[in-house]
Amino acid sequence: MCGKGGKVYITEDMLRAIVVEQSKKGPTGRNQVEQLEFCEVQKLDLGSRHISRIERLWEFTSLTTLHLNNNNIQKMEGLSRLTTLKCLNLSFNNIVKIEGLESLKKLEELNLSDNRITVLENMDSLEKLVSFNMANNVLKNLRQVCCLKKLKNLFTLNFCGNPLSEEENYKLFIIAFFPNVKYLDYRYVNSEIKKQASVKFNIELEKLSQEDLEREKKTEALKAQQAELQTHVDAFVESLNGSFLFEHMFKDDPLENKLQSVPEIAAQLFTFKQKMTELCVQLFETGLVEHRRRQAEVNSFFTSHSLTTADIMQKETKLLGEFEKYFKELKKESAATSQTDHTDELTKLQKHLLTLEFKLISQIEMMIKKLDVVLSEMIGTFSETAQEIFAQCRELEDKYHEKMQGIVTSTIEKVSRHHGVEDLSDDVKMVFLDKETVMGALTTAHENHLLIIRDRENQMITRANAWKSRLIKKLQEKEIQRNRKVLSHITTCVDHYDEELHKLFSR
């Protein structure tokens, strides 16, 4: 379909015609070609057709090679579903930006030569890339080529015709920073030029190597930290390995900051924080231990599940193998027997297979129920421990509040007599001039603190029970799906043999 300015748009009819045309050139016959589905096509050549936009290619889910060279394409798009693509040729177009390649993780060859690209970007996911052709583009900064160092499999590079290729020591730079490259700008990279490059950029290579090492260490440290935090979340005890809960209780309490100017209050707050933190850490450590115990039970379940399933499958395979052998012998001797006898044998096979499957269902159901009981007991024990510790936290808050009331009452009297409060600032003294207000604020803060503790307790217990329920439900649903597939397979298998028997005795 041609639009204004001679632009060509990809249509289904065009694709169908091209698939048929290109397949005729191969070993496939015409009748087969005309029935070929887009999802079966592995190679597609759309080069030199004045195409202005990449579209309508989502059905080519088996495509490994795609040529779109010598067209009028300006934007890299419409490629995200071509996840099997290994070779992509977009040379001789009007592309200005590298994009849309994130899902092409199997790509090995990429040709973007003779376009108008100015920046190397959006290529981190192309870890399998072996050949990259960027000849005759508008790359100016030689240093930006280093962003490709993450692609460890690069074997062939081409940057000739770019402004950066005119820089001094261009080839030595590329060869030094990409020691695995064998071909640069269509020329073989020999050991002698590799040695020259290494000597020329030795200091920069060492610096870059050190930077890579530091970056790798930071990445590994971040991964380890994220993994540890995820373990805390999975154990339902995140942010309990310190004073986080205590600080959360007081973060929106501006009055508390002023009250801490009173030495007695500061001392009480310090003691409260210390004891509260100890309880939280105790719960945190208990949670991690319980998490490991739960995980061990789950792992044990999956191990038993695999062994039990493998045992039944082995028996099913043996039965099918024996019947297949029996059926082959039957073909040789069918004239001397009746179909009824062999239909009985097929019925026996079906009965044995179903018996094995029902046995497996029963065993797995029992295993899931046992796991449910064990995990319920574990979650129950953990919840009881959590409730006890959170109850102690509330007791600490009650005692702290009680002592605070006494200290505040005493301080109010001192302020009213202007005695023993010389070290307090005027704005703090002002707080103690209105007894009703300050005591009301204390009560409100106390209620908020208790609410925060209760919310954290409820959150922990609710999440723990929800995790167990989700896991058991998922296991049950997965088993139902497995059972349906097996029963369908048995039915298909028996129907097949029944049909073959019918054909055999109908001759």
Coordinates of C-alpha atoms in Angstrom, one line a residue:
M1 CA 0.0 0.0 0.0
C2 CA 1.5 3.3 -1.1
G3 CA 0.8 6.6 0.6
K4 CA 1.8 10.1 -0.1
G5 CA 5.4 10.7 -1.1
G6 CA 5.7 7.1 -2.3
K7 CA 5.8 5.6 1.2
V8 CA 5.0 2.0 1.5
Y9 CA 3.2 0.4 4.5
I10 CA 3.4 -3.2 5.4
T11 CA 0.1 -5.0 4.8
E12 CA -0.9 -8.6 5.5
D13 CA -1.3 -9.2 1.7
M14 CA 2.2 -7.9 1.1
L15 CA 3.6 -10.2 3.8
R16 CA 1.7 -13.2 2.5
A17 CA 3.0 -12.6 -1.1
I18 CA 6.6 -12.1 0.2
V19 CA 6.5 -15.3 2.3
V20 CA 5.2 -17.3 -0.7
E21 CA 7.7 -15.7 -3.1
Q22 CA 10.7 -16.4 -0.8
S23 CA 9.6 -19.9 0.1
K24 CA 9.3 -20.8 -3.6
K25 CA 13.1 -20.3 -3.9
G26 CA 13.7 -22.9 -1.2
P27 CA 13.1 -26.7 -1.1
T28 CA 9.4 -26.3 -0.1
G29 CA 6.8 -27.0 -2.8
R30 CA 4.2 -24.5 -3.8
N31 CA 1.2 -26.2 -2.3
Q32 CA 2.9 -26.3 1.1
V33 CA 4.1 -22.8 0.7
E34 CA 0.7 -21.3 0.2
Q35 CA -0.4 -22.8 3.5
L36 CA 2.6 -21.7 5.4
E37 CA 1.6 -19.7 8.6
F38 CA 3.4 -16.6 9.6
C39 CA 4.3 -18.2 12.9
E40 CA 6.3 -20.8 11.1
V41 CA 8.5 -18.5 9.0
Q42 CA 12.1 -18.3 10.1
K43 CA 13.6 -15.9 7.6
L44 CA 12.0 -12.8 6.1
D45 CA 13.5 -10.4 3.6
L46 CA 11.7 -7.0 3.4
G47 CA 14.7 -5.2 2.0
S48 CA 14.5 -2.5 -0.8
R49 CA 10.7 -2.1 -0.7
H50 CA 10.5 1.6 0.3
I51 CA 8.9 0.6 3.6
S52 CA 8.5 3.6 6.0
R53 CA 7.4 1.9 9.2
I54 CA 8.1 -1.4 10.9
E55 CA 4.6 -3.0 11.6
R56 CA 2.5 -6.1 11.4
L57 CA 5.3 -8.5 12.2
W58 CA 4.0 -9.7 15.6
E59 CA 2.7 -13.0 14.1
F60 CA 6.3 -14.0 13.0
T61 CA 7.0 -15.6 16.4
S62 CA 9.6 -18.1 15.0
L63 CA 11.6 -15.5 13.0
T64 CA 15.4 -15.8 13.3
T65 CA 16.5 -13.6 10.4
L66 CA 14.9 -10.3 9.4
H67 CA 16.1 -8.0 6.6
L68 CA 14.7 -4.5 6.5
N69 CA 17.6 -2.8 4.7
N70 CA 17.4 -0.2 2.0
N71 CA 14.0 1.2 3.1
N72 CA 12.8 4.6 4.4
I73 CA 12.5 3.6 8.1
Q74 CA 13.0 6.4 10.6
K75 CA 12.2 4.6 13.9
M76 CA 13.1 1.2 15.4
E77 CA 9.7 -0.1 16.5
G78 CA 7.4 -3.1 16.1
L79 CA 10.1 -5.6 17.0
S80 CA 9.4 -6.4 20.6
R81 CA 7.5 -9.7 20.0
L82 CA 10.2 -11.1 17.7
T83 CA 12.0 -12.7 20.7
T84 CA 13.6 -15.5 18.6
L85 CA 15.4 -13.1 16.3
K86 CA 19.1 -13.8 15.8
C87 CA 19.9 -11.6 12.8
L88 CA 18.5 -8.1 12.2
N89 CA 19.5 -5.9 9.2
L90 CA 18.3 -2.3 9.3
S91 CA 21.1 -0.8 7.2
F92 CA 20.5 2.0 4.6
N93 CA 17.5 3.6 6.4
N94 CA 16.9 7.0 8.1
I95 CA 17.1 5.8 11.7
V96 CA 18.3 8.3 14.2
K97 CA 18.0 6.5 17.5
I98 CA 18.8 2.9 18.7
E99 CA 15.7 1.7 20.6
G100 CA 13.1 -1.1 20.9
L101 CA 15.6 -3.9 21.2
E102 CA 15.1 -4.8 24.9
S103 CA 13.2 -8.1 24.3
L104 CA 15.6 -9.3 21.5
K105 CA 17.8 -11.2 24.0
K106 CA 18.8 -13.8 21.4
L107 CA 20.1 -11.3 18.8
E108 CA 23.6 -12.2 17.5
E109 CA 23.9 -10.0 14.5
L110 CA 22.8 -6.4 14.3
N111 CA 23.4 -4.2 11.2
L112 CA 22.6 -0.5 11.6
S113 CA 25.1 0.8 9.0
D114 CA 24.3 3.8 6.8
N115 CA 21.7 5.5 9.0
R116 CA 21.8 8.8 11.0
I117 CA 22.5 7.5 14.5
T118 CA 24.4 9.8 16.8
V119 CA 24.5 7.9 20.1
L120 CA 25.1 4.3 21.2
E121 CA 22.4 3.4 23.7
N122 CA 19.7 0.9 24.8
M123 CA 21.7 -2.1 24.0
D124 CA 22.5 -3.6 27.4
S125 CA 20.1 -6.5 27.0
L126 CA 21.9 -7.8 23.8
E127 CA 24.2 -10.0 25.7
K128 CA 24.5 -12.6 22.9
L129 CA 25.4 -10.0 20.3
V130 CA 28.4 -11.3 18.2
S131 CA 28.5 -8.9 15.2
F132 CA 27.6 -5.2 15.3
N133 CA 27.8 -3.0 12.2
M134 CA 27.5 0.8 12.7
A135 CA 29.4 1.9 9.6
N136 CA 28.5 5.3 8.1
N137 CA 26.5 6.8 10.9
V138 CA 27.1 10.0 12.9
L139 CA 29.0 8.8 16.0
K140 CA 31.4 11.5 17.1
N141 CA 32.7 10.6 20.5
L142 CA 35.1 7.6 20.5
R143 CA 34.7 7.1 24.3
Q144 CA 31.0 6.3 24.1
V145 CA 32.0 3.0 22.4
C146 CA 33.0 1.8 25.8
C147 CA 29.4 1.3 26.7
L148 CA 29.5 -1.8 24.6
K149 CA 32.0 -3.5 26.9
K150 CA 29.1 -5.1 28.7
L151 CA 28.5 -7.2 25.6
K152 CA 31.2 -9.9 26.2
N153 CA 30.5 -11.9 23.1
L154 CA 31.2 -9.2 20.5
F155 CA 33.4 -10.7 17.8
T156 CA 33.0 -8.3 14.9
L157 CA 32.8 -4.5 15.1
N158 CA 32.4 -1.9 12.3
F159 CA 32.5 1.9 12.9
C160 CA 34.2 3.1 9.7
G161 CA 32.6 6.1 8.1
N162 CA 31.7 7.7 11.5
P163 CA 33.4 10.9 12.6
L164 CA 34.9 9.0 15.6
S165 CA 36.9 6.8 13.1
E166 CA 38.9 9.8 12.2
E167 CA 40.2 10.3 15.7
E168 CA 43.8 9.6 16.4
N169 CA 44.6 6.0 17.5
Y170 CA 40.9 5.1 16.7
K171 CA 41.7 1.5 15.8
L172 CA 44.2 1.0 18.7
F173 CA 41.6 2.3 21.1
I174 CA 38.9 0.0 19.9
I175 CA 41.2 -3.0 19.9
A176 CA 42.5 -2.2 23.4
F177 CA 39.1 -1.9 25.0
F178 CA 37.6 -4.9 23.1
P179 CA 40.3 -7.6 23.3
N180 CA 37.9 -10.3 22.1
V181 CA 37.1 -8.6 18.8
K182 CA 38.6 -10.5 15.8
Y183 CA 37.4 -8.2 13.0
L184 CA 37.3 -4.4 13.0
D185 CA 36.0 -2.5 10.0
Y186 CA 36.2 -5.6 7.8
R187 CA 39.8 -6.3 8.7
Y188 CA 41.3 -9.1 10.7
V189 CA 42.8 -8.0 14.1
N190 CA 46.2 -9.8 14.4
S191 CA 48.2 -10.4 17.6
E192 CA 50.8 -7.7 16.7
I193 CA 48.2 -4.9 16.5
K194 CA 46.6 -6.2 19.7
K195 CA 50.0 -5.9 21.5
Q196 CA 50.4 -2.3 20.2
A197 CA 47.0 -1.4 21.4
S198 CA 47.6 -2.9 24.9
V199 CA 50.9 -1.0 25.3
K200 CA 49.3 2.3 24.0
F201 CA 46.4 2.2 26.4
N202 CA 47.8 0.2 29.3
I203 CA 47.2 2.9 31.9
E204 CA 43.6 3.5 30.8
L205 CA 42.9 -0.2 30.6
E206 CA 44.1 -0.7 34.2
K207 CA 42.0 2.2 35.3
L208 CA 39.0 0.9 33.4
S209 CA 39.6 -2.6 34.8
Q210 CA 39.7 -1.2 38.4
E211 CA 36.5 0.8 37.7
D212 CA 34.8 -2.4 36.4
L213 CA 35.9 -4.3 39.5
E214 CA 34.6 -1.6 41.8
R215 CA 31.3 -1.4 39.9
E216 CA 31.0 -5.2 40.1
K217 CA 31.6 -5.2 43.8
K218 CA 29.0 -2.5 44.3
T219 CA 26.5 -4.5 42.2
E220 CA 27.2 -7.7 44.1
A221 CA 26.8 -5.8 47.4
L222 CA 23.6 -4.3 46.3
K223 CA 22.2 -7.7 45.2
A224 CA 23.3 -9.3 48.5
Q225 CA 21.6 -6.4 50.4
Q226 CA 18.4 -6.8 48.3
A227 CA 18.4 -10.6 48.9
E228 CA 18.8 -10.1 52.6
L229 CA 16.0 -7.5 52.7
Q230 CA 13.8 -9.9 50.7
T231 CA 14.5 -12.6 53.3
H232 CA 13.4 -10.3 56.0
V233 CA 10.2 -9.6 54.1
D234 CA 9.6 -13.3 53.5
A235 CA 10.1 -13.9 57.2
F236 CA 7.5 -11.0 57.9
V237 CA 10.1 -9.3 60.2
E238 CA 11.4 -6.5 57.9
S239 CA 12.4 -3.3 59.8
L240 CA 12.5 -5.1 63.2
N241 CA 16.3 -5.6 63.4
G242 CA 16.8 -2.3 65.2
S243 CA 14.9 0.7 66.5
F244 CA 12.8 1.3 63.4
L245 CA 9.4 0.5 65.1
F246 CA 10.3 2.8 68.0
E247 CA 11.3 5.6 65.7
H248 CA 8.1 5.2 63.7
M249 CA 6.1 5.6 66.8
F250 CA 7.7 9.0 67.6
K251 CA 8.4 10.4 64.2
D252 CA 5.2 12.5 64.0
D253 CA 5.3 13.6 67.7
P254 CA 6.6 17.2 67.7
L255 CA 5.8 17.6 71.4
E256 CA 8.2 14.7 72.3
N257 CA 11.1 16.7 70.9
K258 CA 10.4 19.6 73.3
L259 CA 9.7 17.3 76.2
Q260 CA 13.2 15.7 75.8
S261 CA 14.7 18.9 77.1
V262 CA 13.6 17.8 80.5
P263 CA 16.4 15.5 81.8
E264 CA 14.1 13.0 83.5
I265 CA 12.0 12.6 80.3
A266 CA 15.1 12.2 78.1
A267 CA 16.3 9.4 80.5
Q268 CA 13.0 7.6 80.4
L269 CA 12.9 7.9 76.6
F270 CA 16.4 6.4 76.3
T271 CA 15.5 3.5 78.5
F272 CA 12.2 2.9 76.6
K273 CA 14.0 2.9 73.3
Q274 CA 16.6 0.5 74.5
K275 CA 14.1 -2.0 75.8
M276 CA 11.8 -1.7 72.8
T277 CA 14.7 -2.3 70.4
E278 CA 15.7 -5.4 72.3
L279 CA 12.2 -6.9 72.0
C280 CA 12.1 -6.1 68.3
V281 CA 15.5 -7.7 67.6
Q282 CA 14.3 -10.7 69.6
L283 CA 11.3 -11.0 67.4
F284 CA 13.4 -10.4 64.3
E285 CA 15.8 -13.2 65.1
T286 CA 12.9 -15.6 66.0
G287 CA 11.2 -14.7 62.7
L288 CA 14.3 -15.6 60.7
V289 CA 14.6 -19.0 62.5
E290 CA 11.0 -19.7 61.9
H291 CA 11.3 -18.7 58.2
R292 CA 14.2 -21.2 57.8
R293 CA 12.1 -23.9 59.4
R294 CA 9.1 -23.2 57.1
Q295 CA 11.3 -23.1 54.1
A296 CA 12.8 -26.5 55.0
E297 CA 9.3 -28.0 55.2
V298 CA 8.4 -26.5 51.8
N299 CA 11.6 -27.8 50.2
S300 CA 11.0 -31.2 51.8
F301 CA 7.5 -31.2 50.2
F302 CA 8.8 -30.5 46.7
T303 CA 11.5 -33.1 47.0
S304 CA 8.9 -35.8 48.1
H305 CA 6.5 -34.5 45.4
S306 CA 9.2 -35.0 42.7
L307 CA 10.2 -38.4 43.9
T308 CA 6.6 -39.6 44.1
T309 CA 5.7 -38.2 40.7
A310 CA 8.8 -39.7 39.1
D311 CA 8.0 -43.1 40.5
I312 CA 4.5 -43.1 39.2
M313 CA 5.6 -41.8 35.8
Q314 CA 8.2 -44.5 35.5
K315 CA 5.5 -47.1 36.1
E316 CA 3.2 -45.5 33.6
T317 CA 6.0 -45.4 31.0
K318 CA 6.7 -49.0 31.6
L319 CA 3.1 -50.0 31.1
L320 CA 2.9 -48.0 27.9
G321 CA 6.2 -49.5 26.6
E322 CA 4.9 -53.0 27.3
F323 CA 1.7 -52.3 25.5
E324 CA 3.5 -50.8 22.5
K325 CA 5.6 -53.9 22.3
Y326 CA 2.5 -56.0 22.6
F327 CA 0.9 -54.0 19.8
K328 CA 3.8 -54.4 17.5
E329 CA 3.6 -58.2 17.9
L330 CA -0.1 -58.0 17.3
K331 CA 0.4 -56.4 13.9
K332 CA 2.3 -59.5 12.9
E333 CA -0.2 -62.0 14.1
S334 CA -3.6 -60.2 13.8
A335 CA -5.1 -62.7 11.4
A336 CA -5.1 -65.4 14.1
T337 CA -6.8 -63.3 16.8
S338 CA -10.0 -61.3 17.4
Q339 CA -10.4 -57.6 18.0
T340 CA -12.3 -58.2 21.2
D341 CA -9.4 -59.9 23.0
H342 CA -7.1 -57.0 22.3
T343 CA -9.7 -54.4 23.2
D344 CA -9.8 -56.0 26.6
E345 CA -6.1 -55.6 26.8
L346 CA -6.4 -52.0 26.0
T347 CA -9.1 -51.6 28.6
K348 CA -6.7 -53.2 31.2
L349 CA -4.0 -50.7 30.1
Q350 CA -6.4 -47.8 30.6
K351 CA -7.5 -49.1 34.0
H352 CA -3.9 -49.6 35.2
L353 CA -2.9 -46.1 34.0
L354 CA -5.9 -44.5 35.7
T355 CA -5.2 -46.5 38.9
L356 CA -1.7 -45.2 39.0
E357 CA -2.8 -41.7 38.4
F358 CA -5.5 -41.8 41.2
K359 CA -2.9 -43.3 43.5
L360 CA -0.6 -40.4 42.8
I361 CA -3.5 -37.9 43.3
S362 CA -4.2 -39.5 46.7
Q363 CA -0.6 -39.4 47.7
I364 CA -0.1 -35.8 46.7
E365 CA -3.3 -34.7 48.4
M366 CA -2.1 -36.3 51.6
M367 CA 1.3 -34.5 51.2
I368 CA -0.4 -31.2 50.7
K369 CA -2.7 -31.7 53.7
K370 CA 0.3 -32.7 55.8
L371 CA 2.2 -29.6 54.7
D372 CA -0.9 -27.4 55.4
V373 CA -1.1 -28.8 59.0
V374 CA 2.7 -28.4 59.6
L375 CA 2.8 -24.9 58.3
S376 CA -0.4 -23.9 60.2
E377 CA 1.3 -25.1 63.4
M378 CA 4.4 -23.2 62.6
I379 CA 2.6 -20.0 61.7
G380 CA 0.5 -20.5 64.9
T381 CA 3.6 -20.8 67.1
F382 CA 5.2 -17.8 65.4
S383 CA 2.1 -15.8 65.8
E384 CA 1.9 -16.6 69.5
T385 CA 5.5 -15.5 70.0
A386 CA 4.9 -12.3 68.1
Q387 CA 1.8 -11.6 70.2
E388 CA 3.7 -12.1 73.4
I389 CA 6.5 -9.8 72.3
F390 CA 4.1 -7.1 71.0
A391 CA 2.2 -7.4 74.3
Q392 CA 5.5 -6.6 76.1
C393 CA 6.0 -3.6 73.8
R394 CA 2.6 -2.3 74.8
E395 CA 3.4 -2.8 78.4
L396 CA 6.6 -0.8 78.0
E397 CA 4.6 2.0 76.3
D398 CA 2.0 1.9 79.2
K399 CA 4.8 2.2 81.8
Y400 CA 6.5 4.9 79.8
H401 CA 3.3 6.9 79.6
E402 CA 2.6 6.5 83.3
K403 CA 6.1 7.8 84.2
M404 CA 5.7 10.6 81.6
Q405 CA 2.5 11.7 83.3
G406 CA 4.3 11.9 86.6
I407 CA 7.3 13.8 85.3
V408 CA 5.2 16.2 83.3
T409 CA 2.9 16.9 86.4
S410 CA 6.0 17.5 88.5
T411 CA 7.6 19.8 85.8
I412 CA 4.3 21.8 85.5
E413 CA 4.5 22.5 89.3
K414 CA 8.2 23.5 89.0
V415 CA 7.4 25.9 86.1
S416 CA 4.5 27.5 88.0
R417 CA 6.9 28.1 91.0
H418 CA 9.8 29.1 88.7
H419 CA 11.9 26.6 90.6
G420 CA 14.3 23.9 89.3
V421 CA 13.7 24.7 85.6
E422 CA 16.4 27.2 85.0
D423 CA 18.0 25.0 82.3
L424 CA 14.8 24.8 80.2
S425 CA 14.3 27.2 77.3
D426 CA 11.4 29.6 77.3
D427 CA 9.5 27.8 74.5
V428 CA 9.7 24.5 76.5
K429 CA 8.5 26.3 79.6
M430 CA 5.5 27.5 77.6
V431 CA 4.5 23.9 77.0
F432 CA 4.1 23.3 80.7
L433 CA 2.0 26.4 81.4
D434 CA -1.2 24.7 80.1
K435 CA -1.6 21.4 82.0
E436 CA -4.7 20.3 80.2
T437 CA -3.2 20.7 76.8
V438 CA 0.1 19.0 77.6
M439 CA -1.6 16.1 79.4
G440 CA -4.1 15.7 76.4
A441 CA -1.2 15.6 74.0
L442 CA 0.5 12.9 76.1
T443 CA -2.7 10.8 76.0
T444 CA -3.1 11.2 72.3
A445 CA 0.6 10.2 71.7
H446 CA 0.2 7.2 73.9
E447 CA -2.9 6.0 72.0
N448 CA -1.0 6.6 68.7
H449 CA 1.9 4.6 69.9
L450 CA -0.3 1.6 70.9
L451 CA -2.1 1.8 67.6
I452 CA 1.2 1.6 65.7
I453 CA 2.3 -1.4 67.7
R454 CA -1.0 -3.1 67.2
D455 CA -1.0 -2.4 63.5
R456 CA 2.5 -3.9 63.1
E457 CA 1.4 -7.0 65.0
N458 CA -1.8 -7.5 62.9
Q459 CA 0.1 -6.9 59.7
M460 CA 2.7 -9.6 60.6
I461 CA 0.2 -12.2 61.6
T462 CA -2.2 -11.5 58.6
R463 CA 0.7 -11.7 56.1
A464 CA 2.0 -15.0 57.6
N465 CA -1.4 -16.7 57.4
A466 CA -2.0 -15.3 53.9
W467 CA 1.3 -16.7 52.7
K468 CA 0.4 -20.1 53.9
S469 CA -3.1 -20.0 52.4
R470 CA -1.7 -18.8 49.0
L471 CA 1.0 -21.5 49.0
I472 CA -1.5 -24.3 49.7
K473 CA -4.0 -23.0 47.1
K474 CA -1.2 -22.7 44.5
L475 CA -0.1 -26.3 45.2
Q476 CA -3.7 -27.6 44.9
E477 CA -4.3 -25.7 41.7
K478 CA -1.0 -26.9 40.2
E479 CA -1.9 -30.5 41.0
I480 CA -5.4 -30.1 39.4
Q481 CA -3.7 -28.8 36.2
R482 CA -1.2 -31.6 36.2
N483 CA -3.9 -34.2 36.8
R484 CA -6.0 -32.9 33.9
K485 CA -3.0 -33.0 31.5
V486 CA -2.3 -36.6 32.6
L487 CA -5.9 -37.8 32.2
S488 CA -6.0 -36.1 28.8
H489 CA -2.8 -37.8 27.8
I490 CA -4.2 -41.2 28.9
T491 CA -7.4 -40.6 27.0
T492 CA -5.5 -39.6 23.8
C493 CA -3.2 -42.6 24.1
V494 CA -6.0 -45.1 24.6
D495 CA -8.1 -43.5 21.7
H496 CA -5.1 -43.8 19.5
Y497 CA -4.6 -47.5 20.1
D498 CA -8.3 -48.1 19.9
E499 CA -8.3 -46.5 16.4
E500 CA -5.3 -48.4 15.4
L501 CA -6.9 -51.7 16.5
H502 CA -10.0 -50.8 14.5
K503 CA -7.9 -50.1 11.4
L504 CA -6.0 -53.4 11.9
F505 CA -9.1 -55.6 12.1
S506 CA -11.0 -53.8 9.4
R507 CA -8.7 -54.8 6.7

